[in-house]
């Protein structure tokens, strides 16, 4: 299947519809069924926010290894007539009975796997509350309408792909450990064959409960009871109070500038927005646009190193710790960091002020939407590891996240590098764990770019490289396709996709003292939608590394749509 579909539409004035369309609509998501669900809702009279509910809920069904109702995420929304975006923080929270040492044994050693597999690894899900909130406050259609495509997909089923098989193989043990998960996602306890159809009738019923009762259909009633009973039986610590007190937060996104573009990205508890702005600020006087080769890559690596060091020391849930946001995203602070970058020598990470690196999950999903009126959404959602904790709540069809692994399991104690830190991201009851998810808008006089990607701690440097390409005028397909590289302070190594560096660049960077690691596999799954403001044209692309679909369509709304 052709994995990248880009198209272009010049504005046509249509006569019908209650709001005059400005241009075509674009949706890029990690699964063709989810992209189709988004367009179905736009065509039924919904706006980008209704479509976001439909795409999120459908991804929860057809991409169960990436996100789900048992997980959480960040939805960056901007209404067409507003100058500012809002971030819906639907991040999971630590259960009220959680405590700082819950994943340690009596000797204080971290027990391997406990924060990754099974019911104890799961934070209280935020996605159901976020979807109900988005539909009610920003959507135009009832939640029941926007959930309909997901309910259908859960009942009719979706096809197993080679990517699904890879993910299921990776998490086979955890899935086998849960009878309900194995029954749904495996075939006789083995990875199902390609094209096998995965049906989820229990999940369809849970979605129907949400369609009828909103968030209460998940956190209360029969579904709520099943969640508490099943987690309790499996060694979890959830209580009814955990579910009833879960609340999304509307947060002000982090903003910054790059040349004449405004960058809007995720606020804490994501570390993404702050780190991205910090890196851009460090490099703003370097003429990066005209720099090429080793000189450019050296500067980018050194900026990554410094931003990730700060991330490890300062960032956590802003409702629990004071995050020095103004300072970290300030130009003066970035200048002081820039002065520490030598022009032709790598700074060993151990020469920077020490901080403990933060452990982090691998999976997640992203989608980008621009509707025909100019409303926009960038959303990154997660259940952390592929298939989350692997634990499914019997009878509810809910696969639980293992987002608790994004907390520091042992803060305040020297880690393997002899470093102390990460107290800002210590576990506490009701606290949100630090994330890297970075849904982002890039807006300048000529174009608006909506982008994001999964990929654990590498999300932030992927989005950085996406922003640089976007502000250099690159096409949507070039932005998602370009080869990537990454440095995260510790381990002190630059990971790179095969084509990210030429042989000459490898040698040049090594001469400067950079340690390089060429990856065998490519990483990330970026989804991009672009509006060309002068031509009122829209383009979109889905990362060729994934199985997603990007489409641009003129929306013909049904005559009786609201
Ligand atoms: N679990 C991945 C993230 O939140 O960044």
Short mmCIF file of C-alpha atoms in Angstrom, two decimals, residues 92-466:
data_model
loop_
_atom_site.label_atom_id
_atom_site.label_comp_id
_atom_site.label_asym_id
_atom_site.label_seq_id
_atom_site.Cartn_x
_atom_site.Cartn_y
_atom_site.Cartn_z
CA UNK A 92 -2.94 9.63 33.59
CA UNK A 93 -2.53 10.23 37.32
CA UNK A 94 -0.90 8.06 39.98
CA UNK A 95 -3.55 6.23 42.02
CA UNK A 96 -4.31 7.78 45.43
CA UNK A 97 -2.65 4.83 47.18
CA UNK A 98 0.55 5.18 45.14
CA UNK A 99 3.78 6.13 46.91
CA UNK A 100 7.34 6.99 46.02
CA UNK A 101 8.77 3.54 46.75
CA UNK A 102 5.98 1.37 45.37
CA UNK A 103 8.23 -0.24 42.73
CA UNK A 104 11.14 -0.92 45.12
CA UNK A 105 11.87 -3.97 47.29
CA UNK A 106 12.74 -3.81 51.03
CA UNK A 107 16.35 -3.07 50.12
CA UNK A 108 15.33 -0.14 47.96
CA UNK A 109 16.09 -1.84 44.66
CA UNK A 110 13.71 -1.26 41.79
CA UNK A 111 11.79 -4.49 41.04
CA UNK A 112 12.13 -5.08 37.29
CA UNK A 113 8.84 -5.16 35.36
CA UNK A 114 6.58 -4.02 38.20
CA UNK A 115 5.96 -0.59 36.67
CA UNK A 116 5.61 -2.06 33.17
CA UNK A 117 3.49 -5.21 33.26
CA UNK A 118 0.14 -5.87 34.93
CA UNK A 119 -2.43 -3.85 36.85
CA UNK A 120 -0.01 -2.19 39.30
CA UNK A 121 1.73 -0.46 36.37
CA UNK A 122 -1.37 1.50 35.36
CA UNK A 123 -2.13 5.13 36.08
CA UNK A 124 -5.73 6.36 36.22
CA UNK A 125 -6.79 6.82 32.57
CA UNK A 126 -7.43 10.32 31.20
CA UNK A 127 -8.55 9.70 27.62
CA UNK A 128 -12.26 9.05 28.36
CA UNK A 129 -12.56 12.31 30.35
CA UNK A 130 -10.65 14.23 27.67
CA UNK A 131 -12.87 12.99 24.83
CA UNK A 132 -16.07 13.85 26.72
CA UNK A 133 -14.68 17.31 27.53
CA UNK A 134 -13.54 18.06 23.97
CA UNK A 135 -16.91 16.99 22.53
CA UNK A 136 -18.88 19.06 25.03
CA UNK A 137 -16.85 22.25 25.06
CA UNK A 138 -15.38 22.45 21.56
CA UNK A 139 -17.36 20.06 19.35
CA UNK A 140 -20.48 20.61 17.38
CA UNK A 141 -21.84 17.05 17.43
CA UNK A 142 -22.95 14.95 20.41
CA UNK A 143 -20.31 12.60 21.81
CA UNK A 144 -22.47 9.67 20.68
CA UNK A 145 -22.10 10.76 17.04
CA UNK A 146 -18.33 11.17 17.23
CA UNK A 147 -17.88 7.80 18.95
CA UNK A 148 -20.00 5.96 16.36
CA UNK A 149 -17.14 5.08 13.94
CA UNK A 150 -15.08 3.65 16.83
CA UNK A 151 -18.00 1.58 18.10
CA UNK A 152 -18.48 0.20 14.59
CA UNK A 153 -14.76 -0.60 14.24
CA UNK A 154 -14.75 -2.37 17.61
CA UNK A 155 -17.72 -4.52 16.59
CA UNK A 156 -16.74 -5.24 12.99
CA UNK A 157 -13.07 -5.67 13.76
CA UNK A 158 -9.79 -4.65 12.11
CA UNK A 159 -7.13 -6.54 10.23
CA UNK A 160 -3.85 -7.68 11.74
CA UNK A 161 -0.88 -6.16 9.91
CA UNK A 162 2.84 -6.96 10.07
CA UNK A 163 3.28 -4.00 12.43
CA UNK A 164 0.58 -5.37 14.73
CA UNK A 165 2.38 -8.71 14.71
CA UNK A 166 5.70 -7.07 15.66
CA UNK A 167 4.08 -5.23 18.55
CA UNK A 168 2.21 -8.33 19.78
CA UNK A 169 5.41 -10.40 19.58
CA UNK A 170 7.26 -7.75 21.60
CA UNK A 171 4.60 -7.89 24.37
CA UNK A 172 3.65 -11.56 24.09
CA UNK A 173 4.47 -12.40 27.71
CA UNK A 174 2.47 -9.51 29.14
CA UNK A 175 -0.53 -10.26 26.88
CA UNK A 176 -0.46 -13.97 27.76
CA UNK A 177 -0.48 -13.05 31.44
CA UNK A 178 -3.92 -11.46 31.04
CA UNK A 179 -6.67 -13.91 30.05
CA UNK A 180 -8.90 -11.18 28.67
CA UNK A 181 -6.09 -9.52 26.67
CA UNK A 182 -4.95 -12.82 25.24
CA UNK A 183 -8.51 -13.70 24.18
CA UNK A 184 -8.82 -10.43 22.26
CA UNK A 185 -5.34 -9.72 20.90
CA UNK A 186 -3.85 -13.19 20.44
CA UNK A 187 -5.05 -16.36 18.73
CA UNK A 188 -4.75 -19.38 21.04
CA UNK A 189 -2.15 -17.46 23.02
CA UNK A 190 0.00 -16.83 19.93
CA UNK A 191 0.51 -13.81 17.64
CA UNK A 192 -2.38 -13.92 15.14
CA UNK A 193 -1.68 -14.34 11.42
CA UNK A 194 -1.76 -11.41 9.02
CA UNK A 195 -5.31 -10.34 8.05
CA UNK A 196 -6.80 -12.07 11.10
CA UNK A 197 -9.74 -9.92 12.27
CA UNK A 198 -9.60 -8.54 15.83
CA UNK A 199 -13.10 -7.88 17.16
CA UNK A 200 -13.72 -6.12 20.48
CA UNK A 201 -17.40 -6.39 21.50
CA UNK A 202 -16.68 -5.54 25.16
CA UNK A 203 -14.87 -2.37 24.12
CA UNK A 204 -17.82 -1.51 21.84
CA UNK A 205 -20.14 -1.75 24.86
CA UNK A 206 -17.87 0.46 26.96
CA UNK A 207 -17.80 3.04 24.15
CA UNK A 208 -21.60 2.83 24.04
CA UNK A 209 -21.75 3.50 27.76
CA UNK A 210 -19.67 6.63 27.14
CA UNK A 211 -21.89 7.60 24.21
CA UNK A 212 -24.91 7.39 26.53
CA UNK A 213 -23.46 8.83 29.75
CA UNK A 214 -20.32 10.75 28.78
CA UNK A 215 -17.23 10.31 30.99
CA UNK A 216 -19.43 8.80 33.74
CA UNK A 217 -20.06 5.87 31.39
CA UNK A 218 -16.40 4.98 31.90
CA UNK A 219 -15.46 6.14 35.39
CA UNK A 220 -18.75 5.14 37.08
CA UNK A 221 -21.55 2.60 36.67
CA UNK A 222 -20.87 -0.92 35.44
CA UNK A 223 -17.61 -0.09 33.66
CA UNK A 224 -16.22 1.74 36.71
CA UNK A 225 -17.09 -1.22 38.92
CA UNK A 226 -15.38 -3.64 36.55
CA UNK A 227 -12.23 -1.50 36.48
CA UNK A 228 -11.96 -1.47 40.27
CA UNK A 229 -12.78 -5.16 40.72
CA UNK A 230 -10.40 -6.37 38.00
CA UNK A 231 -7.42 -4.22 39.02
CA UNK A 232 -7.93 -5.15 42.70
CA UNK A 233 -7.97 -8.84 41.87
CA UNK A 234 -4.77 -8.49 39.84
CA UNK A 235 -2.71 -6.71 42.50
CA UNK A 236 -3.61 -3.14 41.51
CA UNK A 237 -4.46 -0.31 43.93
CA UNK A 238 -7.26 1.60 42.19
CA UNK A 239 -10.24 2.81 44.19
CA UNK A 240 -13.64 4.21 43.19
CA UNK A 241 -12.38 7.58 44.45
CA UNK A 242 -9.50 7.43 41.95
CA UNK A 243 -11.93 7.07 39.09
CA UNK A 244 -14.47 9.60 40.32
CA UNK A 245 -11.90 12.27 41.09
CA UNK A 246 -10.01 12.06 37.79
CA UNK A 247 -10.15 15.46 36.05
CA UNK A 248 -8.60 16.74 32.83
CA UNK A 249 -6.78 20.08 32.96
CA UNK A 250 -6.91 22.85 30.42
CA UNK A 251 -3.41 24.22 30.23
CA UNK A 252 -1.75 27.11 28.43
CA UNK A 253 0.65 25.61 25.89
CA UNK A 254 4.32 26.60 25.81
CA UNK A 255 5.14 29.13 23.08
CA UNK A 256 8.29 30.45 21.47
CA UNK A 257 9.60 31.78 18.19
CA UNK A 258 11.89 30.67 15.39
CA UNK A 259 12.64 33.26 12.69
CA UNK A 260 9.17 34.65 11.97
CA UNK A 261 7.32 31.52 13.08
CA UNK A 262 5.42 31.08 16.30
CA UNK A 263 5.89 27.66 17.90
CA UNK A 264 3.12 26.33 20.15
CA UNK A 265 3.74 23.04 21.90
CA UNK A 266 2.88 20.92 24.92
CA UNK A 267 3.14 22.35 28.44
CA UNK A 268 4.19 20.39 31.54
CA UNK A 269 3.58 17.63 32.54
CA UNK A 270 5.06 17.21 29.08
CA UNK A 271 8.72 18.10 28.86
CA UNK A 272 8.39 18.51 25.09
CA UNK A 273 7.40 22.16 24.64
CA UNK A 274 9.99 23.51 27.09
CA UNK A 275 12.83 21.42 25.64
CA UNK A 276 11.92 22.36 22.06
CA UNK A 277 11.80 26.10 22.81
CA UNK A 278 15.02 25.86 24.82
CA UNK A 279 16.84 24.20 21.89
CA UNK A 280 15.49 26.69 19.33
CA UNK A 281 16.43 29.63 21.55
CA UNK A 282 19.98 28.31 21.97
CA UNK A 283 20.45 28.24 18.19
CA UNK A 284 18.56 31.33 17.12
CA UNK A 285 21.62 33.44 16.33
CA UNK A 286 23.56 30.70 14.56
CA UNK A 287 22.21 31.21 11.07
CA UNK A 288 21.16 27.55 11.12
CA UNK A 289 19.29 27.91 7.84
CA UNK A 290 22.50 28.49 5.91
CA UNK A 291 24.63 26.07 7.92
CA UNK A 292 25.12 22.57 6.52
CA UNK A 293 27.00 19.38 7.29
CA UNK A 294 29.02 18.79 10.42
CA UNK A 295 28.78 22.35 11.74
CA UNK A 296 24.96 22.26 11.72
CA UNK A 297 24.68 18.79 13.18
CA UNK A 298 27.22 19.49 15.92
CA UNK A 299 25.21 22.52 17.09
CA UNK A 300 21.95 20.57 17.08
CA UNK A 301 23.46 17.70 19.07
CA UNK A 302 24.91 20.07 21.65
CA UNK A 303 21.58 21.89 22.02
CA UNK A 304 19.81 18.53 22.49
CA UNK A 305 22.32 17.48 25.15
CA UNK A 306 21.75 20.64 27.19
CA UNK A 307 17.96 20.69 26.92
CA UNK A 308 17.70 17.03 27.96
CA UNK A 309 19.93 17.67 30.96
CA UNK A 310 17.54 20.39 32.15
CA UNK A 311 14.59 18.12 31.45
CA UNK A 312 16.02 15.51 33.80
CA UNK A 313 16.55 18.00 36.60
CA UNK A 314 13.60 20.35 36.56
CA UNK A 315 10.54 18.85 34.91
CA UNK A 316 7.52 17.17 36.48
CA UNK A 317 3.81 17.73 37.10
CA UNK A 318 3.38 21.52 37.50
CA UNK A 319 0.56 20.93 40.03
CA UNK A 320 3.11 19.28 42.34
CA UNK A 321 6.49 20.91 41.60
CA UNK A 322 7.61 24.39 40.64
CA UNK A 323 8.72 24.09 37.04
CA UNK A 324 10.93 27.12 36.16
CA UNK A 325 9.15 27.51 32.84
CA UNK A 326 9.89 31.22 32.27
CA UNK A 327 13.60 30.74 32.92
CA UNK A 328 14.00 27.58 30.83
CA UNK A 329 12.19 29.09 27.83
CA UNK A 330 13.81 32.53 28.25
CA UNK A 331 16.23 33.91 25.67
CA UNK A 332 18.79 35.02 28.28
CA UNK A 333 19.09 31.54 29.76
CA UNK A 334 19.44 30.04 26.27
CA UNK A 335 22.26 32.51 25.49
CA UNK A 336 24.13 31.42 28.62
CA UNK A 337 23.81 27.77 27.54
CA UNK A 338 24.89 28.61 23.98
CA UNK A 339 28.11 30.14 25.33
CA UNK A 340 29.08 26.72 26.71
CA UNK A 341 28.97 25.08 23.24
CA UNK A 342 32.46 24.86 21.72
CA UNK A 343 32.51 25.29 17.92
CA UNK A 344 34.42 22.12 17.15
CA UNK A 345 34.44 19.94 20.25
CA UNK A 346 31.71 17.76 21.71
CA UNK A 347 31.00 18.56 25.37
CA UNK A 348 31.07 15.25 27.27
CA UNK A 349 27.77 15.04 29.19
CA UNK A 350 29.68 14.42 32.42
CA UNK A 351 31.10 17.97 32.11
CA UNK A 352 27.58 19.40 32.47
CA UNK A 353 25.94 19.80 35.88
CA UNK A 354 24.79 16.26 36.79
CA UNK A 355 21.17 15.13 36.62
CA UNK A 356 19.66 11.65 36.52
CA UNK A 357 18.29 10.62 33.12
CA UNK A 358 14.60 9.84 33.04
CA UNK A 359 13.37 6.41 31.97
CA UNK A 360 10.76 6.43 29.32
CA UNK A 361 8.28 4.41 27.26
CA UNK A 362 8.42 3.59 23.61
CA UNK A 363 5.07 3.64 21.99
CA UNK A 364 2.31 6.24 21.60
CA UNK A 365 0.50 7.71 18.59
CA UNK A 366 -0.06 11.10 17.00
CA UNK A 367 -2.60 12.68 14.65
CA UNK A 368 -2.99 16.12 13.06
CA UNK A 369 -6.24 17.68 11.83
CA UNK A 370 -7.14 20.91 10.04
CA UNK A 371 -10.82 21.33 9.19
CA UNK A 372 -12.17 23.38 6.30
CA UNK A 373 -12.95 26.33 8.60
CA UNK A 374 -9.43 26.57 10.02
CA UNK A 375 -9.94 24.79 13.36
CA UNK A 376 -6.91 22.70 14.17
CA UNK A 377 -5.82 19.83 16.41
CA UNK A 378 -2.48 18.19 17.13
CA UNK A 379 -2.84 15.28 19.54
CA UNK A 380 -0.35 12.79 20.94
CA UNK A 381 -1.83 9.90 22.91
CA UNK A 382 -0.29 6.98 24.76
CA UNK A 383 -0.63 3.86 26.82
CA UNK A 384 3.18 3.83 27.07
CA UNK A 385 4.70 0.43 26.14
CA UNK A 386 3.21 -1.43 23.16
CA UNK A 387 -0.15 -2.77 24.44
CA UNK A 388 0.45 -0.77 27.65
CA UNK A 389 0.64 -2.97 30.72
CA UNK A 390 -0.78 -5.90 28.73
CA UNK A 391 -3.57 -6.14 31.31
CA UNK A 392 -7.15 -6.07 30.05
CA UNK A 393 -10.17 -5.51 32.27
CA UNK A 394 -12.41 -8.48 31.66
CA UNK A 395 -15.87 -7.60 30.39
CA UNK A 396 -14.95 -3.95 29.72
CA UNK A 397 -12.46 -4.49 26.89
CA UNK A 398 -10.14 -1.88 28.41
CA UNK A 399 -6.42 -2.45 28.04
CA UNK A 400 -4.62 -0.58 30.81
CA UNK A 401 -1.61 1.69 30.35
CA UNK A 402 1.76 1.26 32.05
CA UNK A 403 2.39 4.96 32.23
CA UNK A 404 3.55 4.67 35.89
CA UNK A 405 6.88 3.66 34.32
CA UNK A 406 7.30 7.29 33.18
CA UNK A 407 7.79 8.34 36.82
CA UNK A 408 11.25 8.05 38.34
CA UNK A 409 11.00 4.78 40.28
CA UNK A 410 13.90 5.69 42.56
CA UNK A 411 14.52 9.42 42.86
CA UNK A 412 16.89 11.00 45.29
CA UNK A 413 19.24 8.01 45.23
CA UNK A 414 22.34 7.77 43.04
CA UNK A 415 21.55 5.77 39.92
CA UNK A 416 23.84 3.64 37.74
CA UNK A 417 25.67 6.81 36.62
CA UNK A 418 26.17 7.92 40.22
CA UNK A 419 23.76 10.79 39.65
CA UNK A 420 21.07 12.03 41.97
CA UNK A 421 18.00 13.72 40.64
CA UNK A 422 14.59 13.36 39.09
CA UNK A 423 12.90 14.32 42.38
CA UNK A 424 10.61 16.56 40.32
CA UNK A 425 9.25 13.39 38.71
CA UNK A 426 8.91 11.26 41.86
CA UNK A 427 5.68 9.28 42.35
CA UNK A 428 2.99 10.92 44.51
CA UNK A 429 -0.75 10.20 44.84
CA UNK A 430 -2.76 11.98 42.15
CA UNK A 431 0.38 13.26 40.37
CA UNK A 432 0.89 13.16 36.60
CA UNK A 433 4.02 11.44 35.33
CA UNK A 434 6.43 13.37 33.10
CA UNK A 435 5.91 12.91 29.37
CA UNK A 436 7.73 13.68 26.13
CA UNK A 437 4.59 13.93 24.02
CA UNK A 438 4.86 17.11 21.95
CA UNK A 439 1.88 17.93 19.72
CA UNK A 440 2.93 21.15 17.99
CA UNK A 441 1.69 24.02 15.81
CA UNK A 442 4.20 26.00 13.73
CA UNK A 443 2.69 29.18 12.30
CA UNK A 444 4.28 31.88 10.17
CA UNK A 445 3.06 34.42 7.63
CA UNK A 446 3.16 31.86 4.84
CA UNK A 447 2.12 28.55 6.38
CA UNK A 448 0.65 26.70 9.32
CA UNK A 449 2.15 23.30 10.08
CA UNK A 450 0.46 20.84 12.48
CA UNK A 451 2.78 18.03 13.56
CA UNK A 452 3.82 15.45 16.12
CA UNK A 453 5.02 11.88 16.49
CA UNK A 454 5.27 8.96 18.93
CA UNK A 455 8.67 7.67 20.02
CA UNK A 456 9.31 8.03 23.78
CA UNK A 457 12.18 10.34 24.66
CA UNK A 458 13.04 10.69 20.95
CA UNK A 459 9.74 12.51 20.31
CA UNK A 460 11.24 15.85 21.29
CA UNK A 461 14.21 15.75 18.91
CA UNK A 462 12.00 14.41 16.09
CA UNK A 463 9.62 17.33 16.53
CA UNK A 464 12.59 19.73 16.66
CA UNK A 465 13.85 18.38 13.32
CA UNK A 466 10.28 18.55 11.98
#
